[in-house]
XYZ file of C-alpha atoms in Angstrom:
342
model
C 3.694 22.864 -4.566
C 7.452 22.226 -4.348
C 8.657 19.133 -6.182
C 10.594 16.716 -4.018
C 14.319 16.668 -4.721
C 16.035 13.372 -5.443
C 17.527 12.089 -2.209
C 21.138 13.134 -1.863
C 23.589 10.346 -1.247
C 24.599 10.149 2.388
C 21.964 12.622 3.582
C 21.893 12.476 7.394
C 19.545 13.672 10.076
C 22.119 16.359 10.951
C 21.975 17.666 7.352
C 18.204 17.957 7.584
C 18.440 19.698 10.961
C 20.895 22.287 9.569
C 18.680 22.908 6.526
C 15.662 23.416 8.773
C 17.528 25.518 11.311
C 16.473 23.264 14.177
C 18.103 20.716 16.442
C 18.717 17.072 15.587
C 16.210 16.150 18.324
C 13.489 18.199 16.627
C 13.922 16.185 13.423
C 13.868 12.975 15.447
C 10.665 14.072 17.182
C 9.039 14.891 13.830
C 9.749 11.337 12.686
C 9.124 9.397 15.884
C 7.119 11.528 18.317
C 5.290 14.267 16.375
C 2.997 14.987 19.340
C 5.965 16.634 21.085
C 6.189 19.441 18.503
C 4.082 22.524 17.944
C 1.827 22.195 14.912
C 3.590 24.909 12.906
C 7.043 23.460 13.652
C 5.929 19.960 12.714
C 4.391 21.175 9.459
C 7.521 23.099 8.437
C 9.961 20.310 9.347
C 7.840 17.593 7.740
C 7.611 19.561 4.511
C 11.402 19.929 4.409
C 11.962 16.242 5.149
C 9.678 15.393 2.217
C 11.325 17.964 -0.060
C 14.816 16.628 0.674
C 13.661 13.042 0.287
C 15.184 12.087 3.632
C 14.421 8.647 4.971
C 15.810 7.465 8.319
C 18.231 4.540 8.369
C 15.981 1.656 9.407
C 18.895 -0.531 10.452
C 20.117 2.173 12.817
C 16.643 2.625 14.233
C 16.370 -1.119 14.748
C 19.688 -1.271 16.590
C 18.671 1.570 18.855
C 15.179 0.246 19.613
C 16.002 -3.455 19.588
C 13.243 -4.087 17.032
C 13.340 -5.437 13.478
C 10.297 -3.385 12.452
C 8.784 -6.497 10.907
C 5.352 -7.942 11.718
C 4.640 -11.554 10.768
C 1.221 -12.418 9.376
C 0.467 -16.171 9.263
C -1.768 -16.256 6.195
C -4.900 -18.426 6.099
C -4.971 -21.202 3.514
C -6.861 -20.170 0.376
C -7.713 -21.633 -3.030
C -5.861 -19.788 -5.847
C -8.578 -20.875 -8.286
C -11.320 -19.498 -6.038
C -9.691 -16.952 -3.726
C -11.390 -15.220 -0.826
C -11.710 -11.572 -1.964
C -11.870 -10.346 1.625
C -8.404 -11.767 2.276
C -6.846 -9.598 -0.425
C -8.586 -6.501 0.899
C -7.505 -7.212 4.462
C -3.897 -7.826 3.428
C -3.785 -4.560 1.493
C -5.140 -2.701 4.520
C -2.632 -4.379 6.863
C 0.355 -3.592 4.630
C -0.743 0.048 4.364
C -1.273 0.418 8.120
C 2.061 -1.224 8.925
C 3.855 1.018 6.439
C 2.377 4.112 8.058
C 3.782 2.894 11.386
C 7.215 2.218 9.886
C 6.862 -1.566 9.795
C 6.845 -4.212 7.084
C 4.661 -7.306 6.828
C 6.193 -10.768 6.489
C 3.787 -13.411 5.164
C 4.406 -16.794 6.746
C 2.919 -20.284 6.754
C 4.033 -23.582 8.322
C 6.235 -25.758 6.135
C 4.917 -29.244 5.270
C 4.956 -31.287 8.464
C 5.194 -28.248 10.731
C 2.515 -27.272 13.219
C 1.440 -23.656 13.516
C 3.174 -23.477 16.879
C 6.455 -24.777 15.443
C 6.322 -22.183 12.679
C 5.819 -19.429 15.255
C 8.683 -20.748 17.386
C 11.023 -20.775 14.403
C 10.517 -17.062 13.796
C 10.741 -16.212 17.489
C 13.998 -18.150 17.894
C 15.518 -16.500 14.819
C 14.561 -13.051 16.156
C 13.185 -12.326 12.714
C 10.036 -10.468 13.726
C 8.803 -8.130 16.437
C 5.328 -9.573 16.730
C 2.533 -11.489 15.060
C -0.757 -10.412 13.573
C -3.257 -13.287 13.671
C -6.578 -13.616 11.876
C -9.372 -16.206 11.616
C -9.285 -16.694 15.380
C -11.105 -19.842 16.508
C -12.277 -20.798 19.982
C -9.319 -21.899 22.118
C -7.047 -21.043 19.192
C -3.709 -22.846 19.808
C -1.712 -19.981 18.231
C -3.102 -17.523 20.763
C -2.411 -19.858 23.689
C 1.124 -20.515 22.457
C 2.111 -16.869 21.954
C 0.514 -15.923 25.283
C 2.551 -18.628 27.047
C 5.718 -17.404 25.314
C 4.959 -13.806 26.260
C 5.529 -12.775 22.634
C 3.672 -9.732 21.224
C 0.646 -10.350 19.037
C -2.624 -8.789 17.980
C -5.627 -10.762 16.772
C -8.444 -10.125 14.318
C -11.052 -12.009 16.324
C -11.778 -12.348 20.016
C -9.419 -14.241 22.307
C -10.305 -16.034 25.539
C -10.476 -13.877 28.714
C -7.381 -15.538 30.220
C -5.245 -14.455 27.250
C -4.030 -10.957 26.272
C -6.899 -8.798 25.059
C -5.033 -7.327 22.095
C -7.852 -8.240 19.722
C -10.008 -6.284 17.306
C -13.270 -7.611 15.919
C -16.431 -6.579 14.103
C -19.592 -6.382 16.200
C -21.439 -8.960 14.102
C -24.209 -9.369 16.683
C -25.130 -5.691 16.522
C -24.825 -5.529 12.729
C -27.213 -8.435 12.122
C -29.588 -7.141 14.802
C -29.725 -3.907 12.808
C -30.406 -5.851 9.589
C -33.383 -7.536 11.254
C -34.533 -4.111 12.446
C -34.501 -2.854 8.849
C -36.713 -5.779 7.841
C -39.096 -5.189 10.747
C -39.363 -1.500 9.826
C -40.509 -2.562 6.346
C -43.308 -4.661 7.792
C -41.764 -8.137 7.675
C -43.043 -10.465 10.400
C -41.869 -13.891 9.147
C -38.089 -13.997 8.705
C -35.620 -16.843 8.209
C -31.894 -17.148 8.880
C -29.724 -19.086 6.439
C -26.950 -20.212 8.783
C -23.485 -21.555 8.047
C -22.676 -25.042 9.316
C -18.984 -24.130 9.708
C -19.135 -23.532 13.463
C -16.842 -20.507 13.107
C -17.227 -18.008 15.975
C -18.108 -15.074 13.737
C -20.846 -17.119 12.066
C -22.296 -17.965 15.465
C -22.217 -14.259 16.338
C -24.280 -13.501 13.243
C -26.827 -16.114 14.288
C -26.977 -14.568 17.767
C -27.623 -11.184 16.148
C -30.521 -12.634 14.171
C -32.073 -14.170 17.272
C -31.622 -10.906 19.198
C -33.344 -8.972 16.407
C -36.227 -11.432 16.251
C -36.782 -11.112 20.012
C -36.473 -7.334 19.986
C -39.084 -6.885 17.257
C -41.319 -9.847 18.230
C -40.959 -11.539 14.843
C -41.594 -15.128 13.817
C -38.098 -16.438 13.079
C -36.774 -19.739 11.788
C -33.344 -21.091 10.883
C -32.095 -23.445 8.199
C -28.690 -24.634 6.981
C -27.078 -27.476 5.027
C -24.123 -29.652 5.915
C -20.852 -28.280 4.551
C -22.534 -25.172 3.083
C -22.660 -27.034 -0.262
C -24.065 -24.689 -2.969
C -26.399 -27.185 -4.604
C -27.881 -28.190 -1.269
C -28.332 -24.536 -0.264
C -30.383 -23.962 -3.414
C -32.443 -27.117 -2.792
C -33.105 -26.266 0.872
C -34.082 -22.694 0.020
C -36.406 -23.823 -2.769
C -38.099 -26.194 -0.344
C -38.575 -23.360 2.151
C -39.926 -20.945 -0.478
C -42.420 -23.561 -1.700
C -43.668 -24.395 1.804
C -46.521 -22.943 3.833
C -43.876 -21.633 6.247
C -42.382 -19.425 3.531
C -40.841 -16.275 5.043
C -41.120 -12.819 3.516
C -37.448 -12.117 4.266
C -34.210 -14.089 4.569
C -31.057 -13.084 6.437
C -28.042 -14.994 5.095
C -25.016 -15.412 7.368
C -22.681 -14.702 4.451
C -22.889 -13.283 0.937
C -21.873 -16.607 -0.618
C -24.875 -18.224 1.074
C -27.111 -15.490 -0.326
C -26.049 -16.458 -3.850
C -27.900 -19.746 -3.327
C -31.023 -17.812 -2.360
C -30.862 -15.873 -5.640
C -30.714 -19.147 -7.583
C -33.535 -20.707 -5.551
C -35.780 -17.657 -5.887
C -35.270 -17.563 -9.637
C -36.177 -21.270 -9.897
C -39.332 -20.755 -7.823
C -40.455 -17.620 -9.675
C -39.921 -15.466 -6.592
C -38.669 -11.909 -7.185
C -36.073 -10.765 -4.676
C -36.759 -7.235 -3.510
C -40.464 -7.493 -4.381
C -41.695 -10.901 -3.167
C -38.783 -11.682 -0.860
C -36.389 -9.383 0.981
C -32.808 -10.667 1.229
C -29.923 -9.324 3.317
C -26.512 -10.793 4.097
C -23.020 -10.114 5.449
C -19.470 -9.406 4.080
C -20.063 -7.156 1.022
C -18.162 -9.302 -1.463
C -17.467 -7.396 -4.735
C -20.040 -9.437 -6.662
C -22.923 -8.298 -4.457
C -23.159 -4.892 -6.126
C -23.660 -6.567 -9.533
C -26.415 -8.998 -8.555
C -29.944 -8.284 -9.792
C -31.193 -6.776 -7.606
C -28.003 -5.697 -5.813
C -27.640 -7.221 -2.353
C -28.092 -5.385 0.939
C -25.250 -6.503 3.170
C -22.801 -5.575 5.933
C -19.346 -4.350 4.940
C -16.333 -5.160 7.080
C -14.389 -1.944 7.898
C -11.096 -3.539 6.832
C -8.964 -0.382 6.942
C -10.136 0.529 10.434
C -9.575 -3.039 11.576
C -6.040 -3.131 10.152
C -5.121 0.272 11.591
C -6.371 -0.722 15.043
C -4.533 -4.058 14.950
C -1.228 -2.524 13.891
C -1.576 0.318 16.402
C -2.199 -2.128 19.264
C 0.668 -4.392 18.250
C 3.152 -1.540 17.812
C 2.274 -0.211 21.265
C 2.965 -3.646 22.776
C 6.265 -3.961 20.893
C 7.572 -0.454 21.498
C 6.044 0.478 24.870
C 5.306 -2.902 26.443
C 1.688 -1.859 26.977
C -0.975 -4.551 26.549
C -4.571 -3.374 26.011
C -6.876 -3.988 28.950
C -9.796 -4.859 26.693
C -10.512 -5.876 23.118
C -11.947 -3.468 20.572
C -15.294 -4.005 18.808
C -15.852 -2.006 15.623
C -19.278 -1.550 14.013
C -20.045 -3.141 10.669
C -21.102 -0.823 7.847
C -24.636 -1.372 6.518
C -24.801 -1.177 2.719
C -28.427 -0.684 1.693
C -29.307 -1.944 -1.799
C -32.516 -2.941 -3.664
C -32.678 -6.548 -2.353
C -34.055 -5.096 0.878
C -37.211 -4.105 -0.952
C -39.293 -0.946 -0.732
């Protein structure tokens, strides 16, 4: 394997073309439109570009294309003392996908006193970014409505309303939870319960719909329970009450991994062994779930695929002016662990 040379000062695309014995356009195609080249030509030219350490002048590319090659990501509010681990994973995946497409990610948040819409307008007016990547999409999300009205490019992690651009990507939570219920039914469970979130977030409602669909499909006896504010102590108390009742299920589907943690505590207090006396499955695949005893069966979000799809859709809108005709649903990834039981 040839070691890459340090980049020569002032190396131009013409220098690379001469070294490769090809035209300037061929080098440009290798960088910007590789599908136009034969496989052997692309492989040879790409190897030389890497060996020479050539990197195109981004400012020149921006002038030519009229883009800044910057995507703004309005970050959700989080607690530094108790951060959401999924947010870090998603951000890493987004930065990697944007880099592969030749873009950078700008993290933004409204200043004190600013609305989300005002923060978006500030960046649009300054011509700082080419588009926005939104996450945590709520019903009738004002950010989506605002960017749609402005005609400014965006892609969304979460479904948007039918009257707005369909540049969204989401996880098929309904199908994933339906499959979880199917796993329980296949192991002989007939009485199942759903520990719901009281947040009212769309993706949580989708998970509930998946549970209900699975119960209907497999003719199970299903019940739901939740606590106001998803307060941990109340989750434990409510679950203990359920496990001590005559209506005790043999399996629980938790809408999120953090809710399942309360079930572990409640089961331990009631002398119920998860995986043997009670099957437990959940959603999100937080890092801690692999270390629980027994480890938790859950649904993993395909964060890299989500990020790649979002960036790809947004770049196509920015560079080609092409808006997707429909959103994209990606399957969740079932992670089977001992909490499911034998």
